[in-house]
Coordinates of C-alpha atoms in Angstrom, one line a residue:
M1 CA -6.2 -6.6 19.1
R2 CA -4.7 -3.4 20.9
V3 CA -4.7 -0.2 20.0
Y4 CA -2.6 3.0 20.0
Y5 CA -2.8 6.1 19.9
D6 CA -0.5 9.8 20.4
R7 CA -1.5 9.5 23.5
D8 CA 0.4 6.3 23.8
A9 CA 3.0 7.4 22.3
D10 CA 6.5 9.4 23.0
L11 CA 7.1 11.8 19.5
N12 CA 10.3 12.6 21.2
L13 CA 11.7 9.1 20.7
I14 CA 12.3 9.8 16.9
K15 CA 12.6 13.3 16.8
G16 CA 16.0 12.2 18.7
K17 CA 17.2 9.5 15.5
K18 CA 18.6 10.0 12.2
V19 CA 15.7 8.2 10.1
A20 CA 16.5 7.0 6.4
I21 CA 13.6 6.7 4.4
I22 CA 14.7 4.2 1.2
G23 CA 12.8 5.4 -1.4
Y24 CA 10.5 8.5 -2.4
G25 CA 7.7 6.9 -4.1
S26 CA 3.9 7.2 -3.5
Q27 CA 4.8 6.5 0.8
G28 CA 8.3 7.2 0.8
H29 CA 7.2 11.2 0.1
A30 CA 4.7 10.3 2.5
H31 CA 7.0 9.3 5.3
A32 CA 9.4 11.8 4.7
L33 CA 7.2 14.8 4.7
N34 CA 5.3 14.2 7.5
L35 CA 8.1 13.3 9.4
K36 CA 10.1 16.3 8.6
E37 CA 6.2 18.6 9.8
S38 CA 6.1 16.9 12.9
G39 CA 9.7 17.8 14.2
V40 CA 11.9 15.2 13.6
K41 CA 14.6 17.4 12.4
D42 CA 17.3 14.7 11.0
V43 CA 15.4 12.9 7.9
A44 CA 17.4 12.1 4.9
V45 CA 15.7 9.6 1.9
G46 CA 17.9 7.3 0.2
L47 CA 17.8 6.8 -3.4
R48 CA 20.0 5.2 -6.1
P49 CA 22.8 7.2 -8.1
G50 CA 20.8 9.0 -11.0
S51 CA 17.5 8.4 -9.3
K52 CA 14.9 10.9 -10.7
S53 CA 13.3 11.5 -7.4
A54 CA 16.0 13.2 -5.9
A55 CA 15.3 16.3 -7.5
K56 CA 11.7 16.1 -6.0
A57 CA 12.9 14.7 -2.5
E58 CA 15.8 18.1 -2.7
G59 CA 12.7 20.5 -3.8
A60 CA 11.3 19.5 -0.7
G61 CA 13.7 20.5 1.5
L62 CA 15.1 16.9 2.2
K63 CA 18.0 15.4 2.4
V64 CA 19.4 13.0 -0.6
M65 CA 21.8 10.4 0.1
S66 CA 23.0 7.1 -1.7
V67 CA 20.7 4.5 0.1
A68 CA 24.4 2.9 1.2
D69 CA 25.5 6.1 2.7
A70 CA 22.0 6.6 4.2
A71 CA 22.7 2.9 5.9
K72 CA 25.9 4.5 7.5
W73 CA 24.1 7.0 8.9
A74 CA 21.2 6.4 10.3
D75 CA 19.5 5.1 13.7
V76 CA 16.2 4.2 11.6
V77 CA 15.7 2.9 8.2
M78 CA 12.5 2.2 6.6
M79 CA 12.1 0.3 3.3
L80 CA 9.8 1.9 1.2
T81 CA 10.6 0.2 -2.2
P82 CA 9.0 -2.1 -4.1
D83 CA 8.6 -5.6 -2.9
E84 CA 10.4 -6.5 -5.2
L85 CA 13.5 -4.5 -5.3
Q86 CA 14.5 -4.9 -1.5
G87 CA 16.3 -7.9 -1.7
E88 CA 18.7 -6.8 -3.8
I89 CA 19.0 -3.4 -2.0
W90 CA 19.4 -5.9 1.3
Q91 CA 22.0 -7.3 0.1
N92 CA 23.9 -4.4 -1.3
D93 CA 23.3 -1.0 0.4
L94 CA 21.5 -1.9 4.0
K95 CA 23.1 -5.1 5.2
P96 CA 27.0 -4.5 5.4
N97 CA 26.3 -1.0 6.2
M98 CA 23.4 -0.3 8.8
K99 CA 25.2 0.2 12.2
E100 CA 24.4 -2.0 15.7
G101 CA 21.8 -1.1 17.5
A102 CA 20.3 0.3 14.4
A103 CA 16.2 -0.2 13.5
L104 CA 15.0 -1.8 10.2
F105 CA 11.3 -0.7 9.4
F106 CA 9.2 -2.0 6.4
A107 CA 6.1 -0.6 5.1
H108 CA 5.1 -4.1 4.2
G109 CA 6.2 -7.4 5.9
L110 CA 6.8 -9.8 2.6
N111 CA 9.9 -9.8 2.5
I112 CA 10.6 -10.5 6.4
H113 CA 7.3 -13.1 6.4
F114 CA 9.1 -15.2 4.1
N115 CA 12.3 -15.0 5.2
L116 CA 13.4 -13.5 1.2
I117 CA 15.3 -10.8 4.4
E118 CA 16.7 -11.5 7.6
P119 CA 18.0 -9.0 10.0
R120 CA 21.3 -9.3 12.4
A121 CA 19.6 -10.5 15.7
T122 CA 21.6 -7.2 17.5
W123 CA 19.0 -4.8 15.3
M124 CA 17.1 -3.4 17.0
S125 CA 13.4 -4.5 15.3
A126 CA 11.8 -4.7 11.9
W127 CA 8.6 -3.8 12.3
W128 CA 6.0 -2.9 9.9
R129 CA 3.9 -0.1 9.2
R130 CA 0.9 0.8 6.2
R131 CA -2.1 2.9 5.2
A132 CA 0.2 6.1 4.1
R133 CA 0.0 4.7 0.5
A134 CA -0.6 8.5 -1.6
T135 CA -1.5 10.5 0.8
R136 CA 0.6 12.9 3.3
C137 CA -0.6 13.3 6.7
A138 CA 0.6 16.5 7.5
P139 CA 0.1 15.3 11.2
N140 CA 0.8 18.9 12.4
I141 CA -1.5 20.9 10.8
R142 CA -4.2 18.3 10.1
A143 CA -6.7 17.3 12.4
A144 CA -6.7 13.1 11.0
G145 CA -4.3 11.1 10.0
V146 CA -4.3 7.0 8.9
P147 CA -4.8 4.4 10.6
C148 CA -1.3 2.3 11.4
L149 CA -0.5 -1.4 11.6
V150 CA 2.8 -2.1 14.2
A151 CA 4.5 -5.5 14.6
I152 CA 7.4 -6.5 16.0
A153 CA 9.7 -9.3 14.1
Q154 CA 13.0 -8.5 16.7
D155 CA 13.6 -6.9 19.5
A156 CA 17.6 -6.9 20.3
T157 CA 17.5 -3.8 22.7
G158 CA 14.0 -4.0 24.3
N159 CA 12.8 -0.2 23.0
A160 CA 11.5 -1.4 19.7
H161 CA 7.7 -1.4 20.5
D162 CA 8.2 2.2 21.9
L163 CA 9.4 3.3 18.7
S164 CA 7.8 2.1 16.7
L165 CA 4.7 3.9 18.2
S166 CA 6.8 7.4 18.2
Y167 CA 7.3 6.6 14.2
A168 CA 3.8 6.2 13.5
S169 CA 2.8 8.9 15.9
A170 CA 4.6 11.2 13.7
I171 CA 3.3 10.4 10.6
G172 CA 0.2 10.6 11.5
G173 CA -0.4 7.1 12.8
G174 CA -1.9 7.7 16.8
R175 CA -4.7 10.1 15.5
A176 CA -6.4 7.1 13.6
G177 CA -5.0 4.3 15.6
I178 CA -2.3 1.8 15.7
I179 CA -3.2 -1.5 15.5
E180 CA -1.4 -4.1 16.8
T181 CA -0.7 -7.4 14.7
T182 CA 2.1 -9.9 13.5
F183 CA 4.3 -9.8 10.0
R184 CA 2.5 -13.2 9.2
E185 CA -0.8 -12.0 9.5
E186 CA -0.3 -8.2 8.0
C187 CA 1.6 -10.5 5.3
E188 CA -0.6 -12.6 4.2
T189 CA -4.1 -11.2 4.6
D190 CA -2.9 -8.1 2.7
L191 CA -2.0 -10.2 -0.2
F192 CA -5.0 -12.3 -0.2
G193 CA -7.2 -8.8 0.4
E194 CA -5.5 -7.5 -3.0
Q195 CA -5.5 -10.5 -5.3
S196 CA -9.4 -12.0 -4.1
V197 CA -11.5 -8.3 -3.6
L198 CA -9.8 -5.1 -4.0
C199 CA -7.5 -5.3 -7.3
G200 CA -8.3 -8.9 -8.6
G201 CA -11.4 -9.6 -7.5
L202 CA -13.4 -5.7 -8.2
V203 CA -11.3 -5.5 -11.0
E204 CA -12.0 -9.2 -12.7
L205 CA -15.7 -8.6 -11.7
M206 CA -16.1 -4.8 -13.7
R207 CA -14.5 -6.3 -16.2
N208 CA -16.9 -9.1 -16.5
G209 CA -20.2 -6.8 -15.9
Y210 CA -18.5 -3.9 -18.6
E211 CA -18.5 -7.4 -21.5
T212 CA -21.3 -8.9 -20.8
L213 CA -23.3 -5.2 -21.4
I214 CA -21.0 -5.2 -24.3
E215 CA -21.6 -8.3 -25.7
A216 CA -25.4 -7.9 -25.4
G217 CA -25.3 -4.8 -27.8
Y218 CA -25.1 -2.3 -24.9
A219 CA -23.8 1.2 -25.4
P220 CA -20.0 1.2 -24.4
E221 CA -20.8 4.4 -22.8
M222 CA -23.5 2.8 -21.0
A223 CA -21.6 0.1 -19.7
Y224 CA -18.8 2.3 -18.5
F225 CA -20.7 4.4 -16.5
E226 CA -23.1 1.7 -15.1
C227 CA -20.3 -1.3 -13.8
V228 CA -17.3 1.0 -13.5
H229 CA -17.9 4.8 -13.1
E230 CA -20.5 4.1 -10.1
V231 CA -18.2 2.2 -8.0
K232 CA -17.0 4.9 -6.0
L233 CA -20.6 5.7 -4.8
I234 CA -20.8 2.7 -3.9
V235 CA -17.4 2.2 -2.1
D236 CA -17.8 5.7 -0.6
L237 CA -21.1 4.3 0.9
I238 CA -19.1 1.4 2.3
Y239 CA -16.5 3.2 3.5
E240 CA -18.6 6.0 5.2
G241 CA -21.0 3.9 7.3
G242 CA -20.7 0.0 6.1
I243 CA -22.6 -2.1 4.0
A244 CA -26.1 -1.4 5.7
N245 CA -25.5 2.3 5.2
M246 CA -24.8 1.6 1.9
N247 CA -28.3 -0.6 1.4
Y248 CA -29.8 2.4 3.3
S249 CA -28.5 4.8 0.3
V250 CA -29.5 2.6 -2.6
S251 CA -33.0 2.2 -3.9
N252 CA -35.6 -1.2 -2.5
T253 CA -34.4 -2.7 -6.1
A254 CA -31.0 -1.9 -6.1
E255 CA -30.4 -4.0 -2.5
Y256 CA -33.0 -6.6 -3.6
G257 CA -30.8 -7.3 -6.6
E258 CA -28.2 -7.1 -4.2
Y259 CA -29.5 -10.2 -2.5
V260 CA -30.7 -12.0 -5.5
S261 CA -28.2 -11.5 -8.0
G262 CA -24.7 -10.7 -6.1
P263 CA -24.1 -14.5 -5.3
R264 CA -24.5 -15.3 -8.9
A265 CA -22.6 -12.1 -10.6
T266 CA -19.6 -13.3 -7.9
R267 CA -19.4 -17.3 -8.7
R268 CA -16.7 -16.9 -10.9
A269 CA -14.9 -14.7 -8.6
R270 CA -15.6 -16.0 -5.3
P271 CA -12.3 -15.5 -3.0
P272 CA -11.0 -19.3 -3.6
K273 CA -9.5 -20.9 -0.5
R274 CA -6.5 -22.2 -3.9
C275 CA -5.6 -18.1 -3.2
L276 CA -5.6 -17.9 0.3
T277 CA -3.1 -21.3 0.2
D278 CA -0.5 -20.3 -2.8
I279 CA 0.0 -17.4 -0.4
Q280 CA 0.5 -19.3 3.1
S281 CA 2.1 -21.5 1.0
G282 CA 4.4 -19.6 0.0
K283 CA 4.3 -20.2 -3.7
F284 CA 2.7 -16.7 -4.9
V285 CA 5.5 -15.1 -3.7
K286 CA 8.0 -17.8 -5.2
E287 CA 6.6 -17.2 -8.6
W288 CA 6.7 -13.2 -8.6
M289 CA 10.4 -13.3 -7.1
L290 CA 10.6 -15.4 -10.3
E291 CA 8.8 -13.9 -12.8
N292 CA 10.9 -10.1 -11.5
K293 CA 14.4 -12.4 -11.9
I294 CA 13.9 -12.4 -16.1
N295 CA 13.1 -8.7 -15.9
Q296 CA 8.7 -9.3 -15.6
P297 CA 7.4 -10.4 -19.4
S298 CA 4.5 -12.3 -18.5
F299 CA 3.7 -9.0 -15.9
K300 CA 4.0 -7.0 -18.5
A301 CA 2.7 -8.4 -20.8
M302 CA -0.8 -8.7 -18.5
R303 CA -0.2 -4.8 -18.1
A304 CA -0.2 -4.0 -21.6
K305 CA -3.3 -6.4 -21.9
C306 CA -5.6 -4.5 -19.2
D307 CA -4.1 -1.9 -20.2
S308 CA -5.6 -1.7 -23.9
H309 CA -8.9 -3.2 -23.0
D310 CA -11.9 -1.3 -24.6
M311 CA -13.3 -0.9 -20.9
E312 CA -10.0 1.8 -20.5
V313 CA -10.3 3.6 -23.7
V314 CA -14.2 4.4 -23.1
G315 CA -13.4 5.3 -19.2
K316 CA -10.6 8.2 -20.5
K317 CA -13.5 9.3 -23.0
L318 CA -15.6 10.0 -20.4
R319 CA -13.7 10.8 -17.6
D320 CA -11.9 13.5 -20.2
M321 CA -16.6 15.3 -20.1
M322 CA -16.0 15.5 -16.2
P323 CA -12.7 17.8 -15.3
W324 CA -13.0 18.1 -11.8
I325 CA -11.9 14.9 -11.1
A326 CA -8.8 15.5 -13.0
E327 CA -8.8 18.3 -10.1
R328 CA -9.1 15.8 -7.4
K329 CA -7.3 13.2 -8.5
M330 CA -5.6 11.0 -5.6
V331 CA -2.2 10.5 -8.1
D332 CA -0.2 13.3 -8.7
K333 CA 3.1 11.5 -10.8
A334 CA 4.7 14.8 -11.2
K335 CA 5.0 14.4 -7.6
N336 CA 5.3 10.9 -7.2

């Protein structure tokens, strides 16, 4: 596995390009502002007419254009909209308007890997970068960065790799490391991790633990604290130094319980091979795209069910008792 750093990148490459950021959500605003703060003068945000994000982008000193006009103007187009919207944006705004030799970048490989978008062979590159989800790196004023992944899908000019490293460095990735991968590896491992561990497995495990304690007659507040609230402490310890670091920090009783009860507690949620098979075959992506074509009825119903779960109600009440959580929040809906 090859890892690159700022010393391997020529920041002047991206500084000499017109960069269009398509979308201004949690990633779009981070990319655009980091590029600007790193000295990239020609940065524009491409948005649909009437987008509420336009005022936010303009308030940050960024130029706002329609997606089609941004595509005509740009040397580099970074797609930072939700996966399910990219196909339509591609067909209607990018494909007819991007100029020859332009670079098309993605923050997730789904649409490229599963052939929902097929760039022209004459375009410079299609590559992938992520890990700046809801944060700004501000690389020229802070000593830290966010790790990036980079993959080249096609390279019509021979300059895709160097330009990709330059872009990644400009958004802060070169400080923490830019890891070389492939669209297939990024896309399939990302989907699997999200579904089986990070979003699917972890949330289901917390919900099952909460419901088990409630059914046994314990107070909802105690169930929430033990099965949801304290997850952050454990995750932070693992993030800092791995599982061994976490086990060093918790009690011997907790560590022993991890070994004897962990496998039993997660048996239902253990990441099955079928999850990975559905991702690799394209079954999951096909079902998700079909869901979007019919206005997401199942998705919205599942979201509503999750949001109304008693665990969420109890959690809000307890978080209100700890105002410092809101003061340090990662998600600010007023900004992105």
